Amino acid sequence: YYKTLVEKIKNAASKHIDESGWRINGINNWIWLFINKEVALYIIEKQRSSKIPIETLGNQKNKFVTTDRHSAYNVLVEETGCLQQVCWTHLIRNSKDLAKHYGEAKYIHKRLKFIYRKAKEGEKKDKLLHWIDIIAVNRKRCHSNEVKKFVDSICKNHRNDLFRFVDNPKVESTNNLAERGLRHAVVIRKISGGSRSKNGADTTARLLSVMQTIKMRPGNV
């Protein structure tokens, strides 16, 4: 059944991906989650690199993934042909954190909140991208390298990944689904401290996958 879940998440037109720490016999590993509204697939591996999602998903041409901008997902896009939607919850959160430390970031945080609100209200994509480009132009006024780096990431590197949800209603604008899905693993990790062996970790991943997938089905609690 676990193999069936792997195939289902591979074939899904849209999915979310996230990862968190997991210890096996005291050694740092990672628990990955691939999830949509029908399937939850957990995998525990040593690496946090692009190798894991690439090997798990395979060819994803014209399929969508929603992520938190972790660098591994940029490689995933290049290698599998998927289309990435970056999480707006993370963008707003990151800009808010920058605004606490750099006054020049307050404008960026305010504009991103405005742009996202307009996107959710149905504003045209061309207009939304125009507003993003204005932020990029105003980058020249920034003095902090941290703020410049953030603006470059959002307005240049991920410009095409900001509003895929505007064109496709099946694509979500945030990665909240994956974050909520990881909470189950985080609770287990907090109680158990992780796994004692790789076999134990694999069993945990399989059980979590089956149980959480069943819970998402209509009529199940």
mmCIF file of C-alpha atoms in Angstrom:
data_model
loop_
_atom_site.group_PDB
_atom_site.id
_atom_site.type_symbol
_atom_site.label_atom_id
_atom_site.label_comp_id
_atom_site.label_asym_id
_atom_site.label_seq_id
_atom_site.Cartn_x
_atom_site.Cartn_y
_atom_site.Cartn_z
ATOM 1 C CA TYR A 1 0.000 0.000 0.000
ATOM 2 C CA TYR A 2 2.918 2.327 0.730
ATOM 3 C CA LYS A 3 4.185 1.762 -2.828
ATOM 4 C CA THR A 4 0.727 2.686 -4.078
ATOM 5 C CA LEU A 5 0.963 5.987 -2.201
ATOM 6 C CA VAL A 6 4.344 6.651 -3.815
ATOM 7 C CA GLU A 7 2.821 6.196 -7.270
ATOM 8 C CA LYS A 8 -0.182 8.353 -6.433
ATOM 9 C CA ILE A 9 1.931 11.276 -5.238
ATOM 10 C CA LYS A 10 4.149 10.945 -8.319
ATOM 11 C CA ASN A 11 1.139 11.153 -10.617
ATOM 12 C CA ALA A 12 -0.628 13.941 -8.731
ATOM 13 C CA ALA A 13 -0.967 17.128 -10.778
ATOM 14 C CA SER A 14 -0.209 19.261 -7.723
ATOM 15 C CA LYS A 15 1.513 18.512 -4.398
ATOM 16 C CA HIS A 16 3.268 20.134 -1.455
ATOM 17 C CA ILE A 17 6.720 19.279 -0.110
ATOM 18 C CA ASP A 18 8.370 20.041 3.221
ATOM 19 C CA GLU A 19 10.972 18.518 5.510
ATOM 20 C CA SER A 20 12.041 18.553 9.161
ATOM 21 C CA GLY A 21 14.758 17.045 11.320
ATOM 22 C CA TRP A 22 14.604 13.434 12.510
ATOM 23 C CA ARG A 23 17.197 11.544 14.561
ATOM 24 C CA ILE A 24 18.101 7.895 14.053
ATOM 25 C CA ASN A 25 20.061 6.489 16.995
ATOM 26 C CA GLY A 26 21.143 10.046 17.857
ATOM 27 C CA ILE A 27 22.301 10.920 14.336
ATOM 28 C CA ASN A 28 20.635 13.752 12.422
ATOM 29 C CA ASN A 29 18.410 12.694 9.522
ATOM 30 C CA TRP A 30 15.415 14.267 7.781
ATOM 31 C CA ILE A 31 11.769 13.397 7.463
ATOM 32 C CA TRP A 32 10.276 14.479 4.141
ATOM 33 C CA LEU A 33 6.583 14.927 3.422
ATOM 34 C CA PHE A 34 4.962 14.876 -0.022
ATOM 35 C CA ILE A 35 1.292 15.679 0.335
ATOM 36 C CA ASN A 36 -1.870 16.830 -1.409
ATOM 37 C CA LYS A 37 -5.502 16.628 -0.309
ATOM 38 C CA GLU A 38 -5.672 12.880 -0.955
ATOM 39 C CA VAL A 39 -2.233 11.398 -0.169
ATOM 40 C CA ALA A 40 0.421 11.912 2.515
ATOM 41 C CA LEU A 41 3.795 10.296 1.836
ATOM 42 C CA TYR A 42 6.520 10.409 4.515
ATOM 43 C CA ILE A 43 10.129 9.415 3.854
ATOM 44 C CA ILE A 44 13.033 9.448 6.333
ATOM 45 C CA GLU A 45 16.522 9.811 4.844
ATOM 46 C CA LYS A 46 19.984 11.081 5.774
ATOM 47 C CA GLN A 47 19.983 13.910 3.263
ATOM 48 C CA ARG A 48 18.155 17.199 2.888
ATOM 49 C CA SER A 49 19.374 17.570 -0.694
ATOM 50 C CA SER A 50 17.461 17.583 -3.959
ATOM 51 C CA LYS A 51 18.312 13.911 -4.439
ATOM 52 C CA ILE A 52 15.390 12.821 -2.241
ATOM 53 C CA PRO A 53 12.518 14.635 -4.022
ATOM 54 C CA ILE A 54 14.062 13.942 -7.437
ATOM 55 C CA GLU A 55 14.288 10.183 -6.809
ATOM 56 C CA THR A 56 10.863 10.109 -5.172
ATOM 57 C CA LEU A 57 8.947 12.006 -7.842
ATOM 58 C CA GLY A 58 10.824 11.360 -11.080
ATOM 59 C CA ASN A 59 9.524 13.103 -14.194
ATOM 60 C CA GLN A 60 7.183 15.917 -13.161
ATOM 61 C CA LYS A 61 6.890 17.900 -16.377
ATOM 62 C CA ASN A 62 4.054 20.435 -16.137
ATOM 63 C CA LYS A 63 3.097 19.224 -12.640
ATOM 64 C CA PHE A 64 3.062 21.671 -9.721
ATOM 65 C CA VAL A 65 4.887 21.644 -6.390
ATOM 66 C CA THR A 66 4.367 24.164 -3.596
ATOM 67 C CA THR A 67 7.483 24.741 -1.478
ATOM 68 C CA ASP A 68 9.168 27.027 1.047
ATOM 69 C CA ARG A 69 12.041 28.081 -1.305
ATOM 70 C CA HIS A 70 14.552 25.590 0.138
ATOM 71 C CA SER A 71 17.408 25.457 -2.416
ATOM 72 C CA ALA A 72 16.859 21.729 -3.062
ATOM 73 C CA TYR A 73 13.570 22.535 -4.757
ATOM 74 C CA ASN A 74 15.251 24.777 -7.321
ATOM 75 C CA VAL A 75 17.276 21.759 -8.461
ATOM 76 C CA LEU A 76 14.093 19.670 -8.405
ATOM 77 C CA VAL A 77 12.548 22.099 -10.895
ATOM 78 C CA GLU A 78 15.561 21.869 -13.204
ATOM 79 C CA GLU A 79 15.822 18.078 -13.074
ATOM 80 C CA THR A 80 12.168 17.009 -13.175
ATOM 81 C CA GLY A 81 10.455 19.774 -15.161
ATOM 82 C CA CYS A 82 7.946 20.604 -12.414
ATOM 83 C CA LEU A 83 6.499 24.082 -11.913
ATOM 84 C CA GLN A 84 7.127 25.606 -8.501
ATOM 85 C CA GLN A 85 4.760 27.755 -6.448
ATOM 86 C CA VAL A 86 6.597 29.379 -3.550
ATOM 87 C CA CYS A 87 4.760 29.678 -0.256
ATOM 88 C CA TRP A 88 3.370 33.142 0.410
ATOM 89 C CA THR A 89 3.101 32.488 4.138
ATOM 90 C CA HIS A 90 6.884 32.088 4.190
ATOM 91 C CA LEU A 91 7.402 35.205 2.052
ATOM 92 C CA ILE A 92 5.310 37.365 4.366
ATOM 93 C CA ARG A 93 6.956 35.836 7.442
ATOM 94 C CA ASN A 94 10.463 36.328 6.055
ATOM 95 C CA SER A 95 9.803 39.939 5.075
ATOM 96 C CA LYS A 96 8.319 40.626 8.510
ATOM 97 C CA ASP A 97 11.455 39.260 10.192
ATOM 98 C CA LEU A 98 13.618 41.470 7.978
ATOM 99 C CA ALA A 99 11.467 44.499 8.786
ATOM 100 C CA LYS A 100 12.180 43.992 12.491
ATOM 101 C CA HIS A 101 15.917 44.438 11.869
ATOM 102 C CA TYR A 102 16.079 46.727 8.840
ATOM 103 C CA GLY A 103 13.908 49.793 8.421
ATOM 104 C CA GLU A 104 14.212 49.620 4.634
ATOM 105 C CA ALA A 105 12.521 46.209 4.685
ATOM 106 C CA LYS A 106 9.307 47.651 6.145
ATOM 107 C CA TYR A 107 8.309 48.915 2.689
ATOM 108 C CA ILE A 108 8.955 45.478 1.169
ATOM 109 C CA HIS A 109 6.915 43.703 3.846
ATOM 110 C CA LYS A 110 4.020 46.150 3.413
ATOM 111 C CA ARG A 111 4.055 45.815 -0.379
ATOM 112 C CA LEU A 112 4.197 42.020 -0.332
ATOM 113 C CA LYS A 113 1.172 41.886 1.989
ATOM 114 C CA PHE A 114 -0.686 44.250 -0.355
ATOM 115 C CA ILE A 115 0.265 42.279 -3.485
ATOM 116 C CA TYR A 116 -0.737 38.958 -1.938
ATOM 117 C CA ARG A 117 -4.081 40.355 -0.825
ATOM 118 C CA LYS A 118 -4.742 41.640 -4.332
ATOM 119 C CA ALA A 119 -3.753 38.265 -5.798
ATOM 120 C CA LYS A 120 -6.262 36.510 -3.553
ATOM 121 C CA GLU A 121 -8.902 39.040 -4.586
ATOM 122 C CA GLY A 122 -8.409 38.110 -8.243
ATOM 123 C CA GLU A 123 -6.137 40.847 -9.567
ATOM 124 C CA LYS A 124 -4.658 40.139 -13.009
ATOM 125 C CA LYS A 125 -1.253 38.456 -13.075
ATOM 126 C CA ASP A 126 0.338 41.147 -15.248
ATOM 127 C CA LYS A 127 -0.539 43.788 -12.682
ATOM 128 C CA LEU A 128 0.777 41.675 -9.821
ATOM 129 C CA LEU A 129 4.099 41.108 -11.605
ATOM 130 C CA HIS A 130 4.328 44.832 -12.351
ATOM 131 C CA TRP A 131 4.155 45.538 -8.622
ATOM 132 C CA ILE A 132 6.826 42.891 -7.978
ATOM 133 C CA ASP A 133 9.058 44.545 -10.590
ATOM 134 C CA ILE A 134 8.689 47.891 -8.818
ATOM 135 C CA ILE A 135 10.091 46.285 -5.645
ATOM 136 C CA ALA A 136 13.010 44.982 -7.715
ATOM 137 C CA VAL A 137 13.715 48.465 -9.081
ATOM 138 C CA ASN A 138 13.669 49.964 -5.589
ATOM 139 C CA ARG A 139 16.294 47.410 -4.522
ATOM 140 C CA LYS A 140 18.917 49.988 -5.521
ATOM 141 C CA ARG A 141 17.939 52.044 -2.489
ATOM 142 C CA CYS A 142 18.618 49.181 -0.079
ATOM 143 C CA HIS A 143 21.832 49.179 1.938
ATOM 144 C CA SER A 144 21.541 45.838 3.724
ATOM 145 C CA ASN A 145 22.900 42.809 1.886
ATOM 146 C CA GLU A 146 20.275 40.654 3.629
ATOM 147 C CA VAL A 147 17.460 42.768 2.239
ATOM 148 C CA LYS A 148 19.040 42.845 -1.245
ATOM 149 C CA LYS A 149 19.432 39.065 -1.188
ATOM 150 C CA PHE A 150 15.774 38.616 -0.246
ATOM 151 C CA VAL A 151 14.572 40.981 -2.974
ATOM 152 C CA ASP A 152 16.720 39.224 -5.586
ATOM 153 C CA SER A 153 15.343 35.843 -4.527
ATOM 154 C CA ILE A 154 11.725 36.947 -4.702
ATOM 155 C CA CYS A 155 11.680 39.440 -7.559
ATOM 156 C CA LYS A 156 14.234 37.785 -9.866
ATOM 157 C CA ASN A 157 14.976 34.149 -9.058
ATOM 158 C CA HIS A 158 11.377 33.253 -8.151
ATOM 159 C CA ARG A 159 9.471 35.861 -10.139
ATOM 160 C CA ASN A 160 7.756 33.170 -12.236
ATOM 161 C CA ASP A 161 6.952 31.092 -9.135
ATOM 162 C CA LEU A 162 4.910 33.694 -7.266
ATOM 163 C CA PHE A 163 1.510 33.540 -8.955
ATOM 164 C CA ARG A 164 0.988 30.088 -10.433
ATOM 165 C CA PHE A 165 -2.030 29.803 -8.121
ATOM 166 C CA VAL A 166 -3.595 32.738 -9.964
ATOM 167 C CA ASP A 167 -3.587 30.779 -13.243
ATOM 168 C CA ASN A 168 -4.495 27.401 -11.738
ATOM 169 C CA PRO A 169 -7.096 27.121 -8.942
ATOM 170 C CA LYS A 170 -5.802 23.640 -8.054
ATOM 171 C CA VAL A 171 -2.481 25.167 -6.965
ATOM 172 C CA GLU A 172 -2.417 26.598 -3.433
ATOM 173 C CA SER A 173 -0.596 29.814 -2.602
ATOM 174 C CA THR A 174 0.877 28.535 0.672
ATOM 175 C CA ASN A 175 2.620 25.425 1.921
ATOM 176 C CA ASN A 176 0.418 25.229 5.015
ATOM 177 C CA LEU A 177 -0.864 21.774 4.071
ATOM 178 C CA ALA A 178 2.639 20.323 4.319
ATOM 179 C CA GLU A 179 3.450 22.234 7.512
ATOM 180 C CA ARG A 180 0.321 20.870 9.173
ATOM 181 C CA GLY A 181 1.148 17.387 7.933
ATOM 182 C CA LEU A 182 4.618 17.538 9.478
ATOM 183 C CA ARG A 183 3.193 18.371 12.906
ATOM 184 C CA HIS A 184 2.200 14.740 13.374
ATOM 185 C CA ALA A 185 5.824 13.702 12.906
ATOM 186 C CA VAL A 186 7.046 16.524 15.146
ATOM 187 C CA VAL A 187 4.810 15.323 17.986
ATOM 188 C CA ILE A 188 6.155 11.774 17.619
ATOM 189 C CA ARG A 189 9.718 13.124 17.519
ATOM 190 C CA LYS A 190 9.141 15.169 20.649
ATOM 191 C CA ILE A 191 7.900 12.145 22.577
ATOM 192 C CA SER A 192 10.272 9.498 21.233
ATOM 193 C CA GLY A 193 13.318 11.536 20.289
ATOM 194 C CA GLY A 194 13.301 9.886 16.877
ATOM 195 C CA SER A 195 14.067 6.288 15.910
ATOM 196 C CA ARG A 196 16.588 3.753 17.211
ATOM 197 C CA SER A 197 17.331 2.247 13.781
ATOM 198 C CA LYS A 198 16.824 2.773 10.060
ATOM 199 C CA ASN A 199 14.262 -0.041 10.039
ATOM 200 C CA GLY A 200 12.372 1.703 12.827
ATOM 201 C CA ALA A 201 12.473 4.998 10.919
ATOM 202 C CA ASP A 202 11.181 3.345 7.748
ATOM 203 C CA THR A 203 8.360 1.706 9.713
ATOM 204 C CA THR A 204 7.427 5.058 11.236
ATOM 205 C CA ALA A 205 7.356 6.694 7.793
ATOM 206 C CA ARG A 206 5.165 3.943 6.357
ATOM 207 C CA LEU A 207 2.726 3.946 9.255
ATOM 208 C CA LEU A 208 2.457 7.735 9.202
ATOM 209 C CA SER A 209 1.834 7.680 5.456
ATOM 210 C CA VAL A 210 -0.945 5.119 5.676
ATOM 211 C CA MET A 211 -2.627 6.608 8.756
ATOM 212 C CA GLN A 212 -2.565 10.215 7.582
ATOM 213 C CA THR A 213 -3.769 9.275 4.096
ATOM 214 C CA ILE A 214 -6.702 7.355 5.580
ATOM 215 C CA LYS A 215 -7.561 10.304 7.852
ATOM 216 C CA MET A 216 -7.799 12.614 4.851
ATOM 217 C CA ARG A 217 -10.459 10.490 3.218
ATOM 218 C CA PRO A 218 -14.063 11.744 3.573
ATOM 219 C CA GLY A 219 -15.826 10.268 6.566
ATOM 220 C CA ASN A 220 -12.642 9.311 8.452
ATOM 221 C CA VAL A 221 -11.449 11.056 11.603
#
